[in-house]
């Protein structure tokens, strides 16, 4: 009986102490210290709430042919913007530079150095350097007049297309093999001037021409490094080291040769000369 009363007494004491501690912060916050300024929680008339704009999306059926044409033009524009990086790669000299740089990486038997992103960056800035006059011409004669309202969209497209067509035609340097190929496949009569060649014929012809030129340059770059591989393989076989990979031994020699002749500088200069004649 005494233990039961003692437990009840301790329980009441604990509850009382806990209640007193819970009430102390509330009492301490009920009044400010002496000398503190009076405060208020009311908002004045100068305080405005946050204005959240309403956004609405409305889909309606086209009523006229002009609305249908506008929707189609918008769809074509979005498609062109999606394919814009690929289009810029294929109608500039980026294609040639990227393929040649990848060839030299494989010829040196390098796997991870330099990374592909670095090679693409080199090809991109070299392309920007060489194509800058063409881009400046497009900006001056096409984009700027269009933004100022001096040209229509069709006229601006024609002005932007002309410098690129001239650049692609100059790179083919009179070789119309692929132009004749695509015009014959399309059943189009052969023209005498650049104006007689449609753009949808000129672009694929230019792409095949760039691939052919890039592979020719790559083969010429491969030949000296293949000779080094053959010499190293012959020496290893004569020494009886058949299990030792020849590439592992020849790679330092190829790197030393490439560095001694300033390979990156010569390669960049020759790529530049192959485009700008």
PDB file of C-alpha atoms in Angstrom:
ATOM      1  CA  UNK A   1       0.000   0.000   0.000  1.00  0.00           C
ATOM      2  CA  UNK A   2       2.807   2.407   0.826  1.00  0.00           C
ATOM      3  CA  UNK A   3       4.523   1.633  -2.515  1.00  0.00           C
ATOM      4  CA  UNK A   4       1.308   2.359  -4.388  1.00  0.00           C
ATOM      5  CA  UNK A   5       0.868   5.723  -2.670  1.00  0.00           C
ATOM      6  CA  UNK A   6       4.517   6.584  -3.320  1.00  0.00           C
ATOM      7  CA  UNK A   7       4.160   5.857  -7.027  1.00  0.00           C
ATOM      8  CA  UNK A   8       1.011   8.012  -7.267  1.00  0.00           C
ATOM      9  CA  UNK A   9       2.795  10.834  -5.452  1.00  0.00           C
ATOM     10  CA  UNK A  10       5.845  10.706  -7.784  1.00  0.00           C
ATOM     11  CA  UNK A  11       3.568  10.654 -10.819  1.00  0.00           C
ATOM     12  CA  UNK A  12       1.668  13.737  -9.662  1.00  0.00           C
ATOM     13  CA  UNK A  13       4.949  15.566  -8.943  1.00  0.00           C
ATOM     14  CA  UNK A  14       6.319  14.796 -12.434  1.00  0.00           C
ATOM     15  CA  UNK A  15       3.158  15.969 -14.146  1.00  0.00           C
ATOM     16  CA  UNK A  16       3.152  19.173 -12.115  1.00  0.00           C
ATOM     17  CA  UNK A  17       6.791  19.967 -12.923  1.00  0.00           C
ATOM     18  CA  UNK A  18       6.195  19.319 -16.651  1.00  0.00           C
ATOM     19  CA  UNK A  19       3.160  21.625 -16.648  1.00  0.00           C
ATOM     20  CA  UNK A  20       5.115  24.401 -14.940  1.00  0.00           C
ATOM     21  CA  UNK A  21       7.934  24.213 -17.551  1.00  0.00           C
ATOM     22  CA  UNK A  22       5.420  24.291 -20.393  1.00  0.00           C
ATOM     23  CA  UNK A  23       3.746  27.402 -19.029  1.00  0.00           C
ATOM     24  CA  UNK A  24       6.945  29.353 -18.472  1.00  0.00           C
ATOM     25  CA  UNK A  25       7.712  30.200 -22.187  1.00  0.00           C
ATOM     26  CA  UNK A  26       4.136  31.281 -22.776  1.00  0.00           C
ATOM     27  CA  UNK A  27       4.254  33.588 -19.803  1.00  0.00           C
ATOM     28  CA  UNK A  28       7.662  34.926 -20.839  1.00  0.00           C
ATOM     29  CA  UNK A  29       6.332  35.751 -24.344  1.00  0.00           C
ATOM     30  CA  UNK A  30       3.152  37.369 -23.102  1.00  0.00           C
ATOM     31  CA  UNK A  31       4.893  40.653 -22.277  1.00  0.00           C
ATOM     32  CA  UNK A  32       7.862  42.546 -23.777  1.00  0.00           C
ATOM     33  CA  UNK A  33      10.858  43.558 -21.641  1.00  0.00           C
ATOM     34  CA  UNK A  34      10.887  47.010 -20.142  1.00  0.00           C
ATOM     35  CA  UNK A  35      12.030  49.747 -22.514  1.00  0.00           C
ATOM     36  CA  UNK A  36      11.270  47.786 -25.749  1.00  0.00           C
ATOM     37  CA  UNK A  37       9.251  49.616 -28.472  1.00  0.00           C
ATOM     38  CA  UNK A  38       5.678  48.733 -29.115  1.00  0.00           C
ATOM     39  CA  UNK A  39       5.061  46.504 -32.140  1.00  0.00           C
ATOM     40  CA  UNK A  40       2.073  45.647 -34.268  1.00  0.00           C
ATOM     41  CA  UNK A  41       1.245  42.860 -36.717  1.00  0.00           C
ATOM     42  CA  UNK A  42      -1.196  44.871 -38.830  1.00  0.00           C
ATOM     43  CA  UNK A  43      -0.296  45.561 -42.528  1.00  0.00           C
ATOM     44  CA  UNK A  44      -0.328  49.134 -43.756  1.00  0.00           C
ATOM     45  CA  UNK A  45      -1.955  50.311 -46.996  1.00  0.00           C
ATOM     46  CA  UNK A  46       1.429  50.547 -48.731  1.00  0.00           C
ATOM     47  CA  UNK A  47       1.981  46.786 -48.513  1.00  0.00           C
ATOM     48  CA  UNK A  48       0.591  44.934 -51.524  1.00  0.00           C
ATOM     49  CA  UNK A  49       0.160  41.269 -52.074  1.00  0.00           C
ATOM     50  CA  UNK A  50       1.973  39.204 -54.685  1.00  0.00           C
ATOM     51  CA  UNK A  51       0.399  39.485 -58.139  1.00  0.00           C
ATOM     52  CA  UNK A  52       0.366  36.060 -59.769  1.00  0.00           C
ATOM     53  CA  UNK A  53      -0.369  36.261 -63.516  1.00  0.00           C
ATOM     54  CA  UNK A  54      -2.900  33.865 -64.933  1.00  0.00           C
ATOM     55  CA  UNK A  55      -1.831  31.650 -67.820  1.00  0.00           C
ATOM     56  CA  UNK A  56      -4.362  30.172 -70.191  1.00  0.00           C
ATOM     57  CA  UNK A  57      -3.971  27.831 -73.170  1.00  0.00           C
ATOM     58  CA  UNK A  58      -6.655  27.743 -75.800  1.00  0.00           C
ATOM     59  CA  UNK A  59      -6.802  25.264 -78.687  1.00  0.00           C
ATOM     60  CA  UNK A  60      -9.201  26.129 -81.494  1.00  0.00           C
ATOM     61  CA  UNK A  61      -9.957  24.730 -84.898  1.00  0.00           C
ATOM     62  CA  UNK A  62      -8.577  26.738 -87.849  1.00  0.00           C
ATOM     63  CA  UNK A  63     -11.307  28.640 -89.644  1.00  0.00           C
ATOM     64  CA  UNK A  64      -9.454  29.818 -92.744  1.00  0.00           C
ATOM     65  CA  UNK A  65      -6.700  28.591 -95.017  1.00  0.00           C
ATOM     66  CA  UNK A  66      -4.334  31.230 -93.659  1.00  0.00           C
ATOM     67  CA  UNK A  67      -4.627  29.811 -90.158  1.00  0.00           C
ATOM     68  CA  UNK A  68      -3.898  26.327 -91.474  1.00  0.00           C
ATOM     69  CA  UNK A  69      -0.865  27.626 -93.385  1.00  0.00           C
ATOM     70  CA  UNK A  70       0.380  29.417 -90.264  1.00  0.00           C
ATOM     71  CA  UNK A  71       0.130  26.220 -88.218  1.00  0.00           C
ATOM     72  CA  UNK A  72       2.074  24.315 -90.855  1.00  0.00           C
ATOM     73  CA  UNK A  73       4.720  27.043 -90.989  1.00  0.00           C
ATOM     74  CA  UNK A  74       5.062  26.909 -87.210  1.00  0.00           C
ATOM     75  CA  UNK A  75       5.471  23.122 -87.326  1.00  0.00           C
ATOM     76  CA  UNK A  76       8.116  23.379 -90.064  1.00  0.00           C
ATOM     77  CA  UNK A  77       9.953  26.086 -88.106  1.00  0.00           C
ATOM     78  CA  UNK A  78      10.086  23.950 -84.960  1.00  0.00           C
ATOM     79  CA  UNK A  79      11.353  21.010 -87.021  1.00  0.00           C
ATOM     80  CA  UNK A  80      14.088  23.143 -88.585  1.00  0.00           C
ATOM     81  CA  UNK A  81      15.131  24.458 -85.174  1.00  0.00           C
ATOM     82  CA  UNK A  82      15.383  20.882 -83.901  1.00  0.00           C
ATOM     83  CA  UNK A  83      17.582  19.851 -86.839  1.00  0.00           C
ATOM     84  CA  UNK A  84      19.586  23.108 -86.903  1.00  0.00           C
ATOM     85  CA  UNK A  85      22.764  21.648 -85.299  1.00  0.00           C
ATOM     86  CA  UNK A  86      22.852  18.777 -87.789  1.00  0.00           C
ATOM     87  CA  UNK A  87      22.195  21.134 -90.691  1.00  0.00           C
ATOM     88  CA  UNK A  88      25.038  23.464 -89.653  1.00  0.00           C
ATOM     89  CA  UNK A  89      27.387  20.496 -89.297  1.00  0.00           C
ATOM     90  CA  UNK A  90      26.588  19.125 -92.747  1.00  0.00           C
ATOM     91  CA  UNK A  91      26.735  22.382 -94.740  1.00  0.00           C
ATOM     92  CA  UNK A  92      30.019  23.640 -93.243  1.00  0.00           C
ATOM     93  CA  UNK A  93      33.563  22.288 -93.061  1.00  0.00           C
ATOM     94  CA  UNK A  94      32.934  20.788 -89.603  1.00  0.00           C
ATOM     95  CA  UNK A  95      32.298  17.387 -91.187  1.00  0.00           C
ATOM     96  CA  UNK A  96      35.750  17.282 -92.787  1.00  0.00           C
ATOM     97  CA  UNK A  97      37.561  18.486 -89.664  1.00  0.00           C
ATOM     98  CA  UNK A  98      35.855  16.071 -87.277  1.00  0.00           C
ATOM     99  CA  UNK A  99      36.546  13.038 -89.472  1.00  0.00           C
ATOM    100  CA  UNK A 100      40.213  13.936 -90.021  1.00  0.00           C
ATOM    101  CA  UNK A 101      40.809  14.542 -86.315  1.00  0.00           C
ATOM    102  CA  UNK A 102      39.246  11.196 -85.494  1.00  0.00           C
ATOM    103  CA  UNK A 103      41.493   9.556 -88.111  1.00  0.00           C
ATOM    104  CA  UNK A 104      44.634  11.024 -86.547  1.00  0.00           C
ATOM    105  CA  UNK A 105      43.523   9.828 -83.113  1.00  0.00           C
ATOM    106  CA  UNK A 106      43.098   6.275 -84.403  1.00  0.00           C
ATOM    107  CA  UNK A 107      46.369   6.423 -86.354  1.00  0.00           C
ATOM    108  CA  UNK A 108      48.233   7.290 -83.149  1.00  0.00           C
ATOM    109  CA  UNK A 109      46.584   4.271 -81.446  1.00  0.00           C
ATOM    110  CA  UNK A 110      45.112   6.544 -78.775  1.00  0.00           C
ATOM    111  CA  UNK A 111      41.963   5.373 -77.036  1.00  0.00           C
ATOM    112  CA  UNK A 112      40.955   8.048 -74.536  1.00  0.00           C
ATOM    113  CA  UNK A 113      43.337  10.969 -75.171  1.00  0.00           C
ATOM    114  CA  UNK A 114      42.326  13.433 -76.428  1.00  0.00           C
ATOM    115  CA  UNK A 115      38.626  12.865 -75.658  1.00  0.00           C
ATOM    116  CA  UNK A 116      36.068  13.025 -78.440  1.00  0.00           C
ATOM    117  CA  UNK A 117      34.545  16.158 -76.907  1.00  0.00           C
ATOM    118  CA  UNK A 118      37.917  17.923 -77.177  1.00  0.00           C
ATOM    119  CA  UNK A 119      38.328  16.928 -80.824  1.00  0.00           C
ATOM    120  CA  UNK A 120      34.799  18.114 -81.612  1.00  0.00           C
ATOM    121  CA  UNK A 121      35.562  21.388 -79.834  1.00  0.00           C
ATOM    122  CA  UNK A 122      38.704  21.883 -81.927  1.00  0.00           C
ATOM    123  CA  UNK A 123      36.743  21.133 -85.096  1.00  0.00           C
ATOM    124  CA  UNK A 124      33.983  23.523 -84.015  1.00  0.00           C
ATOM    125  CA  UNK A 125      36.240  26.512 -83.378  1.00  0.00           C
ATOM    126  CA  UNK A 126      38.233  25.871 -86.543  1.00  0.00           C
ATOM    127  CA  UNK A 127      34.946  25.796 -88.446  1.00  0.00           C
ATOM    128  CA  UNK A 128      33.854  29.023 -86.768  1.00  0.00           C
ATOM    129  CA  UNK A 129      37.179  30.644 -87.704  1.00  0.00           C
ATOM    130  CA  UNK A 130      36.932  29.640 -91.360  1.00  0.00           C
ATOM    131  CA  UNK A 131      33.175  30.190 -91.768  1.00  0.00           C
ATOM    132  CA  UNK A 132      33.146  33.588 -90.032  1.00  0.00           C
ATOM    133  CA  UNK A 133      33.013  35.608 -93.309  1.00  0.00           C
ATOM    134  CA  UNK A 134      30.061  33.498 -94.480  1.00  0.00           C
ATOM    135  CA  UNK A 135      28.233  33.930 -91.161  1.00  0.00           C
ATOM    136  CA  UNK A 136      28.937  37.675 -91.213  1.00  0.00           C
ATOM    137  CA  UNK A 137      27.497  37.906 -94.704  1.00  0.00           C
ATOM    138  CA  UNK A 138      24.373  36.035 -93.598  1.00  0.00           C
ATOM    139  CA  UNK A 139      23.938  38.313 -90.585  1.00  0.00           C
ATOM    140  CA  UNK A 140      24.431  41.515 -92.609  1.00  0.00           C
ATOM    141  CA  UNK A 141      22.250  40.636 -95.584  1.00  0.00           C
ATOM    142  CA  UNK A 142      19.637  38.364 -94.032  1.00  0.00           C
ATOM    143  CA  UNK A 143      19.163  38.392 -90.278  1.00  0.00           C
ATOM    144  CA  UNK A 144      19.652  42.078 -89.584  1.00  0.00           C
ATOM    145  CA  UNK A 145      17.270  43.321 -92.349  1.00  0.00           C
ATOM    146  CA  UNK A 146      14.719  40.713 -91.240  1.00  0.00           C
ATOM    147  CA  UNK A 147      14.855  41.870 -87.610  1.00  0.00           C
ATOM    148  CA  UNK A 148      14.445  45.475 -88.744  1.00  0.00           C
ATOM    149  CA  UNK A 149      11.445  44.610 -90.907  1.00  0.00           C
ATOM    150  CA  UNK A 150      13.150  45.432 -94.203  1.00  0.00           C
ATOM    151  CA  UNK A 151      12.890  41.899 -95.623  1.00  0.00           C
ATOM    152  CA  UNK A 152      10.242  39.210 -95.611  1.00  0.00           C
ATOM    153  CA  UNK A 153      10.911  35.694 -94.383  1.00  0.00           C
ATOM    154  CA  UNK A 154      11.204  34.323 -97.929  1.00  0.00           C
ATOM    155  CA  UNK A 155      13.644  37.040 -98.992  1.00  0.00           C
ATOM    156  CA  UNK A 156      15.716  36.592 -95.826  1.00  0.00           C
ATOM    157  CA  UNK A 157      15.886  32.834 -96.468  1.00  0.00           C
ATOM    158  CA  UNK A 158      17.132  33.442-100.008  1.00  0.00           C
ATOM    159  CA  UNK A 159      19.769  35.886 -98.749  1.00  0.00           C
ATOM    160  CA  UNK A 160      20.952  33.432 -96.084  1.00  0.00           C
ATOM    161  CA  UNK A 161      21.030  30.544 -98.523  1.00  0.00           C
ATOM    162  CA  UNK A 162      23.202  32.250-101.143  1.00  0.00           C
ATOM    163  CA  UNK A 163      26.514  32.443 -99.162  1.00  0.00           C
ATOM    164  CA  UNK A 164      26.223  28.821 -98.021  1.00  0.00           C
ATOM    165  CA  UNK A 165      25.487  27.623-101.538  1.00  0.00           C
ATOM    166  CA  UNK A 166      28.482  29.544-102.875  1.00  0.00           C
ATOM    167  CA  UNK A 167      30.741  28.092-100.152  1.00  0.00           C
ATOM    168  CA  UNK A 168      29.636  24.506-100.855  1.00  0.00           C
ATOM    169  CA  UNK A 169      30.013  24.979-104.602  1.00  0.00           C
ATOM    170  CA  UNK A 170      33.530  26.417-104.178  1.00  0.00           C
ATOM    171  CA  UNK A 171      34.609  23.487-102.001  1.00  0.00           C
ATOM    172  CA  UNK A 172      33.735  21.049-104.743  1.00  0.00           C
ATOM    173  CA  UNK A 173      36.189  22.999-106.964  1.00  0.00           C
ATOM    174  CA  UNK A 174      34.519  22.181-110.238  1.00  0.00           C
ATOM    175  CA  UNK A 175      34.038  18.479-109.431  1.00  0.00           C
ATOM    176  CA  UNK A 176      30.396  17.923-110.333  1.00  0.00           C
ATOM    177  CA  UNK A 177      30.446  14.137-110.079  1.00  0.00           C
ATOM    178  CA  UNK A 178      28.068  13.969-107.134  1.00  0.00           C
ATOM    179  CA  UNK A 179      25.944  16.829-108.469  1.00  0.00           C
ATOM    180  CA  UNK A 180      25.433  14.903-111.707  1.00  0.00           C
ATOM    181  CA  UNK A 181      24.713  11.765-109.672  1.00  0.00           C
ATOM    182  CA  UNK A 182      21.902  13.311-107.637  1.00  0.00           C
ATOM    183  CA  UNK A 183      20.475  15.251-110.557  1.00  0.00           C
ATOM    184  CA  UNK A 184      20.342  12.101-112.630  1.00  0.00           C
ATOM    185  CA  UNK A 185      18.658  10.198-109.788  1.00  0.00           C
ATOM    186  CA  UNK A 186      16.134  13.036-109.441  1.00  0.00           C
ATOM    187  CA  UNK A 187      15.523  13.252-113.191  1.00  0.00           C
ATOM    188  CA  UNK A 188      16.708  16.867-113.334  1.00  0.00           C
ATOM    189  CA  UNK A 189      18.472  18.248-116.350  1.00  0.00           C
ATOM    190  CA  UNK A 190      22.100  19.220-115.944  1.00  0.00           C
ATOM    191  CA  UNK A 191      22.622  22.952-115.539  1.00  0.00           C
ATOM    192  CA  UNK A 192      25.561  25.069-116.579  1.00  0.00           C
ATOM    193  CA  UNK A 193      25.756  27.386-113.559  1.00  0.00           C
ATOM    194  CA  UNK A 194      25.279  27.206-109.803  1.00  0.00           C
ATOM    195  CA  UNK A 195      21.854  28.816-110.073  1.00  0.00           C
ATOM    196  CA  UNK A 196      20.634  25.788-112.054  1.00  0.00           C
ATOM    197  CA  UNK A 197      21.462  23.385-109.191  1.00  0.00           C
ATOM    198  CA  UNK A 198      18.705  23.130-106.533  1.00  0.00           C
ATOM    199  CA  UNK A 199      19.703  23.299-102.885  1.00  0.00           C
ATOM    200  CA  UNK A 200      18.280  19.853-102.134  1.00  0.00           C
ATOM    201  CA  UNK A 201      20.722  18.498-104.740  1.00  0.00           C
ATOM    202  CA  UNK A 202      23.713  20.621-103.735  1.00  0.00           C
ATOM    203  CA  UNK A 203      23.628  19.690-100.028  1.00  0.00           C
ATOM    204  CA  UNK A 204      23.845  15.864-100.368  1.00  0.00           C
ATOM    205  CA  UNK A 205      26.428  16.254-103.150  1.00  0.00           C
ATOM    206  CA  UNK A 206      28.515  18.449-100.841  1.00  0.00           C
ATOM    207  CA  UNK A 207      28.212  15.941 -97.971  1.00  0.00           C
ATOM    208  CA  UNK A 208      29.491  13.056-100.112  1.00  0.00           C
ATOM    209  CA  UNK A 209      32.298  15.245-101.431  1.00  0.00           C
ATOM    210  CA  UNK A 210      33.371  16.162 -97.891  1.00  0.00           C
ATOM    211  CA  UNK A 211      33.323  12.512 -96.856  1.00  0.00           C
ATOM    212  CA  UNK A 212      35.518  11.586 -99.814  1.00  0.00           C
ATOM    213  CA  UNK A 213      38.026  14.386 -99.102  1.00  0.00           C
ATOM    214  CA  UNK A 214      38.148  13.560 -95.389  1.00  0.00           C
ATOM    215  CA  UNK A 215      38.822   9.889 -96.081  1.00  0.00           C
ATOM    216  CA  UNK A 216      41.575  10.767 -98.563  1.00  0.00           C
ATOM    217  CA  UNK A 217      43.283  12.940 -95.950  1.00  0.00           C
ATOM    218  CA  UNK A 218      42.834  10.200 -93.347  1.00  0.00           C
ATOM    219  CA  UNK A 219      44.498   7.596 -95.585  1.00  0.00           C
ATOM    220  CA  UNK A 220      47.484   9.880 -96.157  1.00  0.00           C
ATOM    221  CA  UNK A 221      47.785  10.392 -92.407  1.00  0.00           C
ATOM    222  CA  UNK A 222      47.600   6.677 -91.710  1.00  0.00           C
ATOM    223  CA  UNK A 223      50.451   5.640 -94.036  1.00  0.00           C
ATOM    224  CA  UNK A 224      53.500   6.824 -91.960  1.00  0.00           C
ATOM    225  CA  UNK A 225      52.060   5.432 -88.743  1.00  0.00           C
ATOM    226  CA  UNK A 226      51.301   2.072 -90.394  1.00  0.00           C
ATOM    227  CA  UNK A 227      54.960   1.935 -91.493  1.00  0.00           C
ATOM    228  CA  UNK A 228      56.045   2.417 -87.874  1.00  0.00           C
ATOM    229  CA  UNK A 229      53.681  -0.359 -86.743  1.00  0.00           C
ATOM    230  CA  UNK A 230      55.064  -2.704 -89.406  1.00  0.00           C
ATOM    231  CA  UNK A 231      58.681  -1.991 -88.435  1.00  0.00           C
ATOM    232  CA  UNK A 232      58.013  -2.525 -84.740  1.00  0.00           C
ATOM    233  CA  UNK A 233      56.060  -5.737 -85.422  1.00  0.00           C
ATOM    234  CA  UNK A 234      58.901  -7.087 -87.598  1.00  0.00           C
ATOM    235  CA  UNK A 235      61.498  -6.306 -84.925  1.00  0.00           C
ATOM    236  CA  UNK A 236      59.437  -7.992 -82.211  1.00  0.00           C
ATOM    237  CA  UNK A 237      58.901 -11.091 -84.330  1.00  0.00           C
ATOM    238  CA  UNK A 238      62.613 -11.329 -85.129  1.00  0.00           C
ATOM    239  CA  UNK A 239      63.385 -11.131 -81.408  1.00  0.00           C
ATOM    240  CA  UNK A 240      60.845 -13.833 -80.624  1.00  0.00           C
ATOM    241  CA  UNK A 241      58.554 -11.555 -78.640  1.00  0.00           C
ATOM    242  CA  UNK A 242      55.388 -12.780 -80.264  1.00  0.00           C
ATOM    243  CA  UNK A 243      53.174 -12.348 -77.165  1.00  0.00           C
ATOM    244  CA  UNK A 244      54.074  -8.657 -76.753  1.00  0.00           C
ATOM    245  CA  UNK A 245      51.482  -6.373 -78.494  1.00  0.00           C
ATOM    246  CA  UNK A 246      53.223  -4.324 -81.209  1.00  0.00           C
ATOM    247  CA  UNK A 247      50.847  -1.397 -80.681  1.00  0.00           C
ATOM    248  CA  UNK A 248      52.013  -1.017 -77.094  1.00  0.00           C
ATOM    249  CA  UNK A 249      55.610  -0.574 -78.272  1.00  0.00           C
ATOM    250  CA  UNK A 250      54.948   1.480 -81.407  1.00  0.00           C
ATOM    251  CA  UNK A 251      52.649   4.035 -79.758  1.00  0.00           C
ATOM    252  CA  UNK A 252      55.473   5.937 -77.944  1.00  0.00           C
ATOM    253  CA  UNK A 253      57.478   6.123 -81.171  1.00  0.00           C
ATOM    254  CA  UNK A 254      54.464   7.466 -83.072  1.00  0.00           C
ATOM    255  CA  UNK A 255      53.802  10.043 -80.382  1.00  0.00           C
ATOM    256  CA  UNK A 256      57.435  11.189 -80.398  1.00  0.00           C
ATOM    257  CA  UNK A 257      57.388  11.503 -84.185  1.00  0.00           C
ATOM    258  CA  UNK A 258      54.101  13.420 -84.087  1.00  0.00           C
ATOM    259  CA  UNK A 259      55.426  15.838 -81.448  1.00  0.00           C
ATOM    260  CA  UNK A 260      58.804  16.364 -83.122  1.00  0.00           C
ATOM    261  CA  UNK A 261      57.260  17.393 -86.444  1.00  0.00           C
ATOM    262  CA  UNK A 262      54.675  19.621 -84.685  1.00  0.00           C
ATOM    263  CA  UNK A 263      51.842  17.420 -85.891  1.00  0.00           C
ATOM    264  CA  UNK A 264      48.958  19.483 -84.537  1.00  0.00           C
ATOM    265  CA  UNK A 265      50.263  22.660 -86.131  1.00  0.00           C
ATOM    266  CA  UNK A 266      50.896  21.026 -89.508  1.00  0.00           C
ATOM    267  CA  UNK A 267      47.532  19.276 -89.444  1.00  0.00           C
ATOM    268  CA  UNK A 268      45.669  22.487 -88.616  1.00  0.00           C
ATOM    269  CA  UNK A 269      47.491  24.438 -91.317  1.00  0.00           C
ATOM    270  CA  UNK A 270      46.850  21.815 -93.982  1.00  0.00           C
ATOM    271  CA  UNK A 271      43.177  21.550 -93.041  1.00  0.00           C
ATOM    272  CA  UNK A 272      42.890  25.306 -93.309  1.00  0.00           C
ATOM    273  CA  UNK A 273      44.612  25.275 -96.709  1.00  0.00           C
ATOM    274  CA  UNK A 274      42.339  22.493 -97.929  1.00  0.00           C
ATOM    275  CA  UNK A 275      39.281  24.697 -97.334  1.00  0.00           C
ATOM    276  CA  UNK A 276      40.555  28.223 -98.010  1.00  0.00           C
ATOM    277  CA  UNK A 277      42.238  28.206-101.388  1.00  0.00           C
TER     278      UNK A 277
END
